[in-house]
Every structure is written in structure tokens, then in C-alpha cells.
Amino acid sequence: MNLEYKVEGGDFTSAGLASSQIKKILKQLNVDPAVIKRVVIALYEAEVNIVAHAYRGVIKAQIDGGGINLTLEDEGPGIPDVEMAMTPGFSTASKAVREMGFGAGMGLPNISENADDFKIDTIVGQGTTLRIGIKFR
Amino acid sequence: MNLGDLCNLVEGTAVCGTGRLGDSVEYAFASDLMSDVLTIKSTDFILITGLANIQSLRTLEMSDASYMLLCRGKEVTPEMLELAEENDILIITSPYSLFRCAGILFSAGLKPLY
């Protein structure tokens, strides 16, 4: 099963809509609730990152019997120092993002914690692509 | 702790998900930082927060958690209400501060997660 969702930068009202949709689909597929929670927390953090930092992005989810592969590709400023961005507590988030309850430098570490595979490709001035893989068993 | 008793202890008002007032919850987590809430592995907790926006509800949805205590008389927006109803989440509002709510509930036996 292949799914695709568009995400708009700055649209905090809709942030999490794709994660919510994918959660419903995984529940219908009878995936273990503990695994669903790991998937949607990693995905939700990544979705919020697009809304918080990029101009726009696309979320692609590929689901098969073995697990889920998520690709989140955004057009945005990119990440100048990935190692620094992965450091818990480091953040470049705006005041608006912090007012929404995010932007404390926990997003990427949270994604890494919940994913079986996690890869960041980024080009400064162009955008960032996250690849998140989570096995169902 | 029974959610109906919890509601009375903080002079609260249940604004949606009232069918859950008979439920019990063992743990609480007080935070306005949603990424911190998303680190919680358990689903048996009530979020005590002052963050009155749709992302606090989304965070509960993603966490598979069902209870929120919103402090300092913050208003529940129509978007929050809609999302709470969709996910059968109980929202209790209290006029008390987050500190006061947390203190009362801790003293009454609600357990911390960390």
C-alpha cells in the first residue's frame, strides 16, 4: 500500500493530519498498538518539523506485511549541521513553533528513538528528506 | 484515581468525553512541551497542561492517551473539542494553576511518570 500526503509549512492547524490518517490505517490493518505508537510518534514529530521549518513537503508511506517505510521530503532551508540538529536540546525553532508546544530540540532524537532505520539527507537552501523505517515485528 | 474524583479535587469541569469520568488513571505528566509528552511509553496517564491548542490534542491522539486536565481556566477551542470528540478524549478544565493542580493530585496519590 502506498500513501501520499501534502504538508504546508506554517500550517499548524493541520499539522498531524497525515499522522492521524496513517494511524487509522495501521489500526485497520491490525498492527500491534505499541508499534503503531512508535510509527505515529516518529511521523508526527517529522510532520511538525516540516510545518515548523520548511515551505512545503510531501509524506510518502509504503506499507507491506513486514513494516512501514516513511519518506518525508521538504522544500526548505535544509539543515546546516545534522550532528548538531540531532543533539537533544538544540533547536532553531521560532517563537510561534514553541508556542505550539514544540521546538525544544527533542524532535529528531524522538524520531531516532522510535525508528528501526532513520536517515537524513539535506541540502542547505534546497530541503531535507527523512527516511524512517519501522518493522511490524 | 477515578477521573470523576480527580475532577472534583481540582474544582474542574468536564467539557467533553464525559463518558470517561468513571475511568481510572494511575499516572500523570505535567508539561506544556509536547515533544516531552511524546517520549512517554505508557498510555495510562493524564496530561496536565496549560497548552490550549490543537497540538496538545494531537499529541494525546498520537500517544494513545485519553485524558487531559487543562489548567488556569484556559478555553477549549472548537478545533480542540472536535478532535477530542473524534478520539473520545476527556478534557477537564480547572481554574487552578498547573502547579496547584499537580500538587493536589500528587498529594491525593496520582503517581508521576518520571
Short mmCIF file of N, CA, C and O in Angstrom, two decimals, chain B residues 1-113:
data_model
loop_
_atom_site.label_atom_id
_atom_site.label_comp_id
_atom_site.label_asym_id
_atom_site.label_seq_id
_atom_site.Cartn_x
_atom_site.Cartn_y
_atom_site.Cartn_z
N MET B 1 -6.64 6.53 40.20
CA MET B 1 -7.59 7.53 40.71
C MET B 1 -8.76 7.65 39.74
O MET B 1 -8.56 7.72 38.52
N ASN B 2 -9.94 7.67 40.30
CA ASN B 2 -11.14 7.84 39.49
C ASN B 2 -11.15 9.26 38.88
O ASN B 2 -10.88 10.24 39.58
N LEU B 3 -11.50 9.37 37.60
CA LEU B 3 -11.45 10.66 36.92
C LEU B 3 -12.50 11.64 37.45
O LEU B 3 -12.26 12.85 37.47
N GLY B 4 -13.63 11.10 37.89
CA GLY B 4 -14.66 11.96 38.49
C GLY B 4 -14.16 12.58 39.79
O GLY B 4 -14.35 13.78 40.04
N ASP B 5 -13.46 11.77 40.61
CA ASP B 5 -12.88 12.28 41.86
C ASP B 5 -11.80 13.32 41.55
O ASP B 5 -11.70 14.35 42.21
N LEU B 6 -10.98 13.00 40.52
CA LEU B 6 -9.91 13.94 40.11
C LEU B 6 -10.51 15.29 39.74
O LEU B 6 -10.03 16.35 40.16
N CYS B 7 -11.60 15.25 38.97
CA CYS B 7 -12.29 16.46 38.52
C CYS B 7 -12.75 17.29 39.73
O CYS B 7 -12.54 18.51 39.78
N ASN B 8 -13.31 16.63 40.73
CA ASN B 8 -13.78 17.34 41.94
C ASN B 8 -12.62 17.96 42.72
O ASN B 8 -12.73 19.07 43.23
N LEU B 9 -11.50 17.23 42.79
CA LEU B 9 -10.34 17.71 43.57
C LEU B 9 -9.79 19.03 43.03
O LEU B 9 -9.25 19.84 43.78
N VAL B 10 -9.88 19.24 41.71
CA VAL B 10 -9.32 20.47 41.12
C VAL B 10 -10.42 21.47 40.76
O VAL B 10 -10.19 22.40 39.99
N GLU B 11 -11.62 21.26 41.37
CA GLU B 11 -12.78 22.14 41.08
C GLU B 11 -13.00 22.22 39.58
O GLU B 11 -13.25 23.28 39.01
N GLY B 12 -12.87 21.06 38.92
CA GLY B 12 -12.86 21.04 37.45
C GLY B 12 -14.23 20.95 36.82
O GLY B 12 -15.24 20.67 37.48
N THR B 13 -14.24 21.16 35.51
CA THR B 13 -15.44 20.97 34.68
C THR B 13 -15.06 20.07 33.52
O THR B 13 -14.08 20.35 32.82
N ALA B 14 -15.80 19.00 33.35
CA ALA B 14 -15.54 18.12 32.20
C ALA B 14 -16.25 18.71 30.99
O ALA B 14 -17.47 18.86 31.01
N VAL B 15 -15.47 19.07 29.95
CA VAL B 15 -16.09 19.75 28.80
C VAL B 15 -16.36 18.80 27.63
O VAL B 15 -17.15 19.13 26.76
N CYS B 16 -15.71 17.65 27.61
CA CYS B 16 -16.05 16.63 26.61
C CYS B 16 -15.49 15.28 27.05
O CYS B 16 -14.64 15.22 27.94
N GLY B 17 -16.01 14.24 26.44
CA GLY B 17 -15.58 12.89 26.83
C GLY B 17 -16.08 12.51 28.21
O GLY B 17 -15.44 11.73 28.93
N THR B 18 -17.24 13.06 28.61
CA THR B 18 -17.72 12.86 29.99
C THR B 18 -18.04 11.39 30.29
O THR B 18 -18.06 11.00 31.46
N GLY B 19 -18.22 10.59 29.24
CA GLY B 19 -18.44 9.16 29.44
C GLY B 19 -17.25 8.47 30.09
O GLY B 19 -17.35 7.35 30.59
N ARG B 20 -16.11 9.15 30.09
CA ARG B 20 -14.89 8.57 30.67
C ARG B 20 -14.67 8.97 32.13
O ARG B 20 -13.66 8.60 32.71
N LEU B 21 -15.60 9.74 32.70
CA LEU B 21 -15.41 10.18 34.08
C LEU B 21 -15.41 9.02 35.08
O LEU B 21 -14.93 9.16 36.20
N GLY B 22 -15.92 7.87 34.65
CA GLY B 22 -15.90 6.68 35.52
C GLY B 22 -14.60 5.90 35.40
O GLY B 22 -14.36 4.97 36.18
N ASP B 23 -13.76 6.25 34.42
CA ASP B 23 -12.47 5.56 34.24
C ASP B 23 -11.52 5.86 35.40
O ASP B 23 -11.73 6.82 36.14
N SER B 24 -10.46 5.07 35.48
CA SER B 24 -9.42 5.34 36.47
C SER B 24 -8.09 5.56 35.75
O SER B 24 -7.85 4.99 34.69
N VAL B 25 -7.23 6.38 36.34
CA VAL B 25 -5.90 6.63 35.78
C VAL B 25 -4.89 6.56 36.92
O VAL B 25 -5.19 6.96 38.05
N GLU B 26 -3.72 6.00 36.64
CA GLU B 26 -2.74 5.80 37.70
C GLU B 26 -1.63 6.87 37.70
O GLU B 26 -1.08 7.22 38.74
N TYR B 27 -1.31 7.39 36.50
CA TYR B 27 -0.16 8.30 36.38
C TYR B 27 -0.56 9.65 35.78
O TYR B 27 -1.57 9.76 35.07
N ALA B 28 0.29 10.65 36.03
CA ALA B 28 0.09 11.97 35.43
C ALA B 28 1.42 12.50 34.94
O ALA B 28 2.49 12.15 35.46
N PHE B 29 1.34 13.35 33.92
CA PHE B 29 2.52 14.03 33.41
C PHE B 29 2.12 15.48 33.17
O PHE B 29 1.15 15.75 32.47
N ALA B 30 2.85 16.42 33.78
CA ALA B 30 2.52 17.83 33.64
C ALA B 30 3.55 18.50 32.74
O ALA B 30 4.74 18.52 33.07
N SER B 31 3.09 19.03 31.61
CA SER B 31 4.02 19.66 30.68
C SER B 31 3.30 20.51 29.65
O SER B 31 2.16 20.22 29.27
N ASP B 32 3.98 21.57 29.20
CA ASP B 32 3.50 22.34 28.05
C ASP B 32 4.34 22.00 26.82
O ASP B 32 4.15 22.59 25.76
N LEU B 33 5.28 21.08 26.99
CA LEU B 33 6.18 20.72 25.91
C LEU B 33 5.74 19.37 25.32
O LEU B 33 5.90 18.32 25.96
N MET B 34 5.18 19.42 24.13
CA MET B 34 4.56 18.22 23.57
C MET B 34 5.58 17.16 23.16
O MET B 34 5.30 15.96 23.24
N SER B 35 6.76 17.56 22.73
CA SER B 35 7.79 16.57 22.41
C SER B 35 8.15 15.74 23.64
O SER B 35 8.48 14.56 23.53
N ASP B 36 8.09 16.37 24.80
CA ASP B 36 8.38 15.66 26.05
C ASP B 36 7.27 14.64 26.33
O ASP B 36 7.53 13.52 26.76
N VAL B 37 6.03 15.04 26.07
CA VAL B 37 4.89 14.13 26.27
C VAL B 37 5.05 12.92 25.32
O VAL B 37 4.74 11.79 25.69
N LEU B 38 5.56 13.18 24.12
CA LEU B 38 5.70 12.12 23.12
C LEU B 38 6.80 11.10 23.47
O LEU B 38 6.92 10.08 22.81
N THR B 39 7.56 11.35 24.52
CA THR B 39 8.57 10.38 24.95
C THR B 39 7.96 9.31 25.87
O THR B 39 8.62 8.32 26.19
N ILE B 40 6.72 9.52 26.31
CA ILE B 40 6.11 8.61 27.28
C ILE B 40 5.66 7.31 26.60
O ILE B 40 4.92 7.35 25.62
N LYS B 41 6.14 6.20 27.11
CA LYS B 41 5.80 4.90 26.50
C LYS B 41 4.42 4.42 26.94
O LYS B 41 3.73 3.75 26.20
N SER B 42 4.04 4.76 28.17
CA SER B 42 2.76 4.31 28.72
C SER B 42 1.60 5.04 28.06
O SER B 42 1.75 6.12 27.49
N THR B 43 0.40 4.44 28.14
CA THR B 43 -0.81 5.13 27.67
C THR B 43 -1.72 5.46 28.86
O THR B 43 -2.71 6.15 28.69
N ASP B 44 -1.36 4.97 30.05
CA ASP B 44 -2.18 5.17 31.24
C ASP B 44 -1.74 6.41 32.00
O ASP B 44 -1.11 6.32 33.05
N PHE B 45 -2.03 7.59 31.42
CA PHE B 45 -1.68 8.82 32.13
C PHE B 45 -2.64 9.94 31.74
O PHE B 45 -3.28 9.90 30.69
N ILE B 46 -2.71 10.94 32.61
CA ILE B 46 -3.45 12.16 32.30
C ILE B 46 -2.43 13.26 32.06
O ILE B 46 -1.46 13.39 32.81
N LEU B 47 -2.63 14.01 30.98
CA LEU B 47 -1.75 15.14 30.70
C LEU B 47 -2.30 16.37 31.42
O LEU B 47 -3.45 16.77 31.20
N ILE B 48 -1.46 16.95 32.28
CA ILE B 48 -1.82 18.20 32.96
C ILE B 48 -1.07 19.30 32.22
O ILE B 48 0.16 19.27 32.15
N THR B 49 -1.80 20.23 31.62
CA THR B 49 -1.12 21.21 30.77
C THR B 49 -1.83 22.56 30.78
O THR B 49 -3.00 22.66 31.18
N GLY B 50 -1.11 23.57 30.34
CA GLY B 50 -1.71 24.88 30.13
C GLY B 50 -1.76 25.20 28.65
O GLY B 50 -2.12 26.31 28.25
N LEU B 51 -1.38 24.22 27.82
CA LEU B 51 -1.31 24.45 26.37
C LEU B 51 -2.68 24.20 25.73
O LEU B 51 -3.07 23.05 25.51
N ALA B 52 -3.37 25.30 25.45
CA ALA B 52 -4.73 25.17 24.90
C ALA B 52 -4.69 25.37 23.39
O ALA B 52 -5.03 26.44 22.87
N ASN B 53 -4.22 24.37 22.68
CA ASN B 53 -4.30 24.42 21.22
C ASN B 53 -4.45 23.01 20.67
O ASN B 53 -4.37 22.02 21.41
N ILE B 54 -4.65 22.93 19.35
CA ILE B 54 -4.98 21.64 18.76
C ILE B 54 -3.82 20.64 18.86
O ILE B 54 -4.04 19.43 18.92
N GLN B 55 -2.59 21.14 18.97
CA GLN B 55 -1.46 20.21 19.01
C GLN B 55 -1.40 19.44 20.34
O GLN B 55 -0.87 18.32 20.37
N SER B 56 -1.94 20.00 21.41
CA SER B 56 -1.97 19.23 22.67
C SER B 56 -2.90 18.03 22.52
O SER B 56 -2.63 16.95 23.04
N LEU B 57 -3.99 18.21 21.75
CA LEU B 57 -4.91 17.08 21.49
C LEU B 57 -4.29 16.08 20.52
O LEU B 57 -4.41 14.87 20.70
N ARG B 58 -3.61 16.61 19.48
CA ARG B 58 -2.93 15.72 18.54
C ARG B 58 -1.90 14.85 19.28
O ARG B 58 -1.74 13.67 18.99
N THR B 59 -1.21 15.48 20.23
CA THR B 59 -0.19 14.75 20.99
C THR B 59 -0.82 13.61 21.78
O THR B 59 -0.29 12.50 21.81
N LEU B 60 -1.98 13.87 22.38
CA LEU B 60 -2.68 12.80 23.10
C LEU B 60 -3.13 11.71 22.14
O LEU B 60 -3.02 10.52 22.44
N GLU B 61 -3.62 12.13 20.96
CA GLU B 61 -4.05 11.16 19.95
C GLU B 61 -2.89 10.24 19.57
O GLU B 61 -3.03 9.01 19.54
N MET B 62 -1.73 10.83 19.30
CA MET B 62 -0.56 10.04 18.88
C MET B 62 -0.05 9.16 20.03
O MET B 62 0.53 8.11 19.81
N SER B 63 -0.27 9.61 21.26
CA SER B 63 0.22 8.88 22.44
C SER B 63 -0.74 7.80 22.89
O SER B 63 -0.45 7.09 23.86
N ASP B 64 -1.90 7.69 22.23
CA ASP B 64 -2.94 6.74 22.66
C ASP B 64 -3.40 7.03 24.08
O ASP B 64 -3.75 6.11 24.83
N ALA B 65 -3.34 8.29 24.48
CA ALA B 65 -3.76 8.67 25.83
C ALA B 65 -5.12 9.36 25.74
O ALA B 65 -5.47 9.92 24.70
N SER B 66 -5.90 9.30 26.81
CA SER B 66 -7.31 9.68 26.70
C SER B 66 -7.76 10.79 27.64
O SER B 66 -8.94 11.12 27.66
N TYR B 67 -6.83 11.33 28.44
CA TYR B 67 -7.27 12.28 29.46
C TYR B 67 -6.39 13.54 29.48
O TYR B 67 -5.17 13.46 29.45
N MET B 68 -7.08 14.71 29.56
CA MET B 68 -6.35 15.97 29.65
C MET B 68 -6.95 16.84 30.75
O MET B 68 -8.17 16.94 30.85
N LEU B 69 -6.07 17.44 31.55
CA LEU B 69 -6.51 18.44 32.54
C LEU B 69 -5.90 19.77 32.10
O LEU B 69 -4.67 19.93 32.07
N LEU B 70 -6.76 20.70 31.72
CA LEU B 70 -6.32 21.99 31.21
C LEU B 70 -6.47 23.02 32.33
O LEU B 70 -7.58 23.24 32.84
N CYS B 71 -5.33 23.62 32.70
CA CYS B 71 -5.29 24.47 33.91
C CYS B 71 -5.52 25.95 33.62
O CYS B 71 -5.50 26.39 32.48
N ARG B 72 -5.68 26.71 34.72
CA ARG B 72 -5.79 28.17 34.70
C ARG B 72 -6.97 28.67 33.88
O ARG B 72 -6.90 29.75 33.26
N GLY B 73 -8.03 27.85 33.79
CA GLY B 73 -9.25 28.28 33.11
C GLY B 73 -9.09 28.54 31.63
O GLY B 73 -9.86 29.31 31.04
N LYS B 74 -8.08 27.92 31.02
CA LYS B 74 -7.86 28.13 29.58
C LYS B 74 -9.08 27.60 28.80
O LYS B 74 -9.67 26.58 29.15
N GLU B 75 -9.38 28.30 27.73
CA GLU B 75 -10.56 27.95 26.95
C GLU B 75 -10.26 26.84 25.95
O GLU B 75 -9.20 26.85 25.31
N VAL B 76 -11.18 25.91 25.84
CA VAL B 76 -11.05 24.82 24.86
C VAL B 76 -11.61 25.34 23.53
O VAL B 76 -12.78 25.73 23.47
N THR B 77 -10.78 25.36 22.48
CA THR B 77 -11.23 25.89 21.19
C THR B 77 -12.14 24.88 20.49
O THR B 77 -12.09 23.68 20.78
N PRO B 78 -12.96 25.35 19.54
CA PRO B 78 -13.82 24.41 18.80
C PRO B 78 -13.02 23.32 18.10
O PRO B 78 -13.45 22.16 18.04
N GLU B 79 -11.81 23.65 17.59
CA GLU B 79 -10.96 22.64 16.92
C GLU B 79 -10.51 21.57 17.92
O GLU B 79 -10.47 20.39 17.60
N MET B 80 -10.15 22.02 19.13
CA MET B 80 -9.75 21.07 20.18
C MET B 80 -10.90 20.13 20.52
O MET B 80 -10.73 18.92 20.64
N LEU B 81 -12.08 20.74 20.66
CA LEU B 81 -13.28 19.98 21.03
C LEU B 81 -13.59 18.91 19.97
O LEU B 81 -13.87 17.75 20.31
N GLU B 82 -13.50 19.31 18.71
CA GLU B 82 -13.80 18.39 17.61
C GLU B 82 -12.84 17.20 17.63
O GLU B 82 -13.26 16.05 17.51
N LEU B 83 -11.57 17.49 17.79
CA LEU B 83 -10.56 16.42 17.79
C LEU B 83 -10.69 15.53 19.03
O LEU B 83 -10.52 14.30 18.94
N ALA B 84 -11.03 16.13 20.15
CA ALA B 84 -11.21 15.35 21.39
C ALA B 84 -12.40 14.40 21.23
O ALA B 84 -12.32 13.24 21.61
N GLU B 85 -13.49 14.92 20.66
CA GLU B 85 -14.68 14.08 20.47
C GLU B 85 -14.40 12.94 19.50
O GLU B 85 -14.80 11.80 19.72
N GLU B 86 -13.66 13.26 18.43
CA GLU B 86 -13.32 12.24 17.42
C GLU B 86 -12.51 11.10 18.05
O GLU B 86 -12.63 9.94 17.65
N ASN B 87 -11.68 11.41 19.05
CA ASN B 87 -10.81 10.41 19.65
C ASN B 87 -11.25 9.97 21.04
O ASN B 87 -10.50 9.30 21.74
N ASP B 88 -12.47 10.38 21.43
CA ASP B 88 -13.04 10.03 22.74
C ASP B 88 -12.07 10.39 23.87
O ASP B 88 -11.72 9.55 24.71
N ILE B 89 -11.62 11.64 23.86
CA ILE B 89 -10.70 12.13 24.88
C ILE B 89 -11.47 12.99 25.89
O ILE B 89 -12.25 13.86 25.49
N LEU B 90 -11.25 12.72 27.17
CA LEU B 90 -11.87 13.51 28.24
C LEU B 90 -11.02 14.76 28.49
O LEU B 90 -9.82 14.66 28.71
N ILE B 91 -11.66 15.93 28.40
CA ILE B 91 -10.97 17.17 28.78
C ILE B 91 -11.65 17.75 30.00
O ILE B 91 -12.86 17.99 30.01
N ILE B 92 -10.83 17.95 31.05
CA ILE B 92 -11.31 18.62 32.26
C ILE B 92 -10.60 19.98 32.34
O ILE B 92 -9.39 20.05 32.17
N THR B 93 -11.36 21.05 32.55
CA THR B 93 -10.72 22.35 32.75
C THR B 93 -10.78 22.70 34.23
O THR B 93 -11.76 22.36 34.92
N SER B 94 -9.73 23.35 34.70
CA SER B 94 -9.68 23.75 36.11
C SER B 94 -9.26 25.21 36.22
O SER B 94 -8.40 25.66 35.45
N PRO B 95 -9.86 25.95 37.16
CA PRO B 95 -9.43 27.34 37.34
C PRO B 95 -8.06 27.42 38.02
O PRO B 95 -7.42 28.47 38.00
N TYR B 96 -7.61 26.32 38.63
CA TYR B 96 -6.35 26.32 39.37
C TYR B 96 -5.14 26.32 38.42
O TYR B 96 -5.23 25.87 37.28
N SER B 97 -4.00 26.79 38.94
CA SER B 97 -2.76 26.79 38.16
C SER B 97 -2.26 25.36 37.98
O SER B 97 -2.66 24.45 38.73
N LEU B 98 -1.35 25.19 37.03
CA LEU B 98 -0.77 23.86 36.78
C LEU B 98 -0.07 23.36 38.05
O LEU B 98 -0.21 22.20 38.43
N PHE B 99 0.64 24.26 38.72
CA PHE B 99 1.36 23.89 39.95
C PHE B 99 0.38 23.41 41.03
O PHE B 99 0.60 22.38 41.68
N ARG B 100 -0.70 24.16 41.19
CA ARG B 100 -1.69 23.80 42.22
C ARG B 100 -2.37 22.47 41.88
O ARG B 100 -2.53 21.60 42.76
N CYS B 101 -2.76 22.30 40.62
CA CYS B 101 -3.40 21.04 40.19
C CYS B 101 -2.46 19.86 40.45
O CYS B 101 -2.86 18.84 41.01
N ALA B 102 -1.19 20.03 40.01
CA ALA B 102 -0.23 18.94 40.16
C ALA B 102 -0.02 18.62 41.64
O ALA B 102 0.04 17.45 42.04
N GLY B 103 0.06 19.65 42.47
CA GLY B 103 0.27 19.45 43.91
C GLY B 103 -0.88 18.70 44.56
O GLY B 103 -0.67 17.75 45.32
N ILE B 104 -2.08 19.13 44.24
CA ILE B 104 -3.29 18.50 44.82
C ILE B 104 -3.34 17.02 44.40
O ILE B 104 -3.55 16.13 45.23
N LEU B 105 -3.12 16.76 43.12
CA LEU B 105 -3.29 15.40 42.60
C LEU B 105 -2.16 14.48 43.07
O LEU B 105 -2.38 13.31 43.35
N PHE B 106 -0.95 15.02 43.18
CA PHE B 106 0.17 14.24 43.70
C PHE B 106 -0.11 13.85 45.16
O PHE B 106 0.06 12.69 45.55
N SER B 107 -0.59 14.83 45.93
CA SER B 107 -0.91 14.56 47.35
C SER B 107 -2.03 13.54 47.49
O SER B 107 -2.08 12.80 48.48
N ALA B 108 -2.92 13.50 46.50
CA ALA B 108 -4.06 12.58 46.56
C ALA B 108 -3.70 11.19 46.04
O ALA B 108 -4.54 10.30 46.02
N GLY B 109 -2.45 11.00 45.60
CA GLY B 109 -1.99 9.66 45.24
C GLY B 109 -1.75 9.39 43.76
O GLY B 109 -1.35 8.28 43.39
N LEU B 110 -2.00 10.40 42.90
CA LEU B 110 -1.69 10.20 41.49
C LEU B 110 -0.16 10.14 41.34
O LEU B 110 0.56 10.94 41.92
N LYS B 111 0.31 9.15 40.54
CA LYS B 111 1.75 8.90 40.51
C LYS B 111 2.44 9.66 39.37
O LYS B 111 1.86 9.82 38.30
N PRO B 112 3.70 10.07 39.59
CA PRO B 112 4.47 10.69 38.50
C PRO B 112 5.03 9.63 37.56
O PRO B 112 5.23 8.48 37.97
N LEU B 113 5.28 10.01 36.30
CA LEU B 113 5.83 9.04 35.34
C LEU B 113 7.36 8.96 35.42
O LEU B 113 7.95 7.96 35.09
#
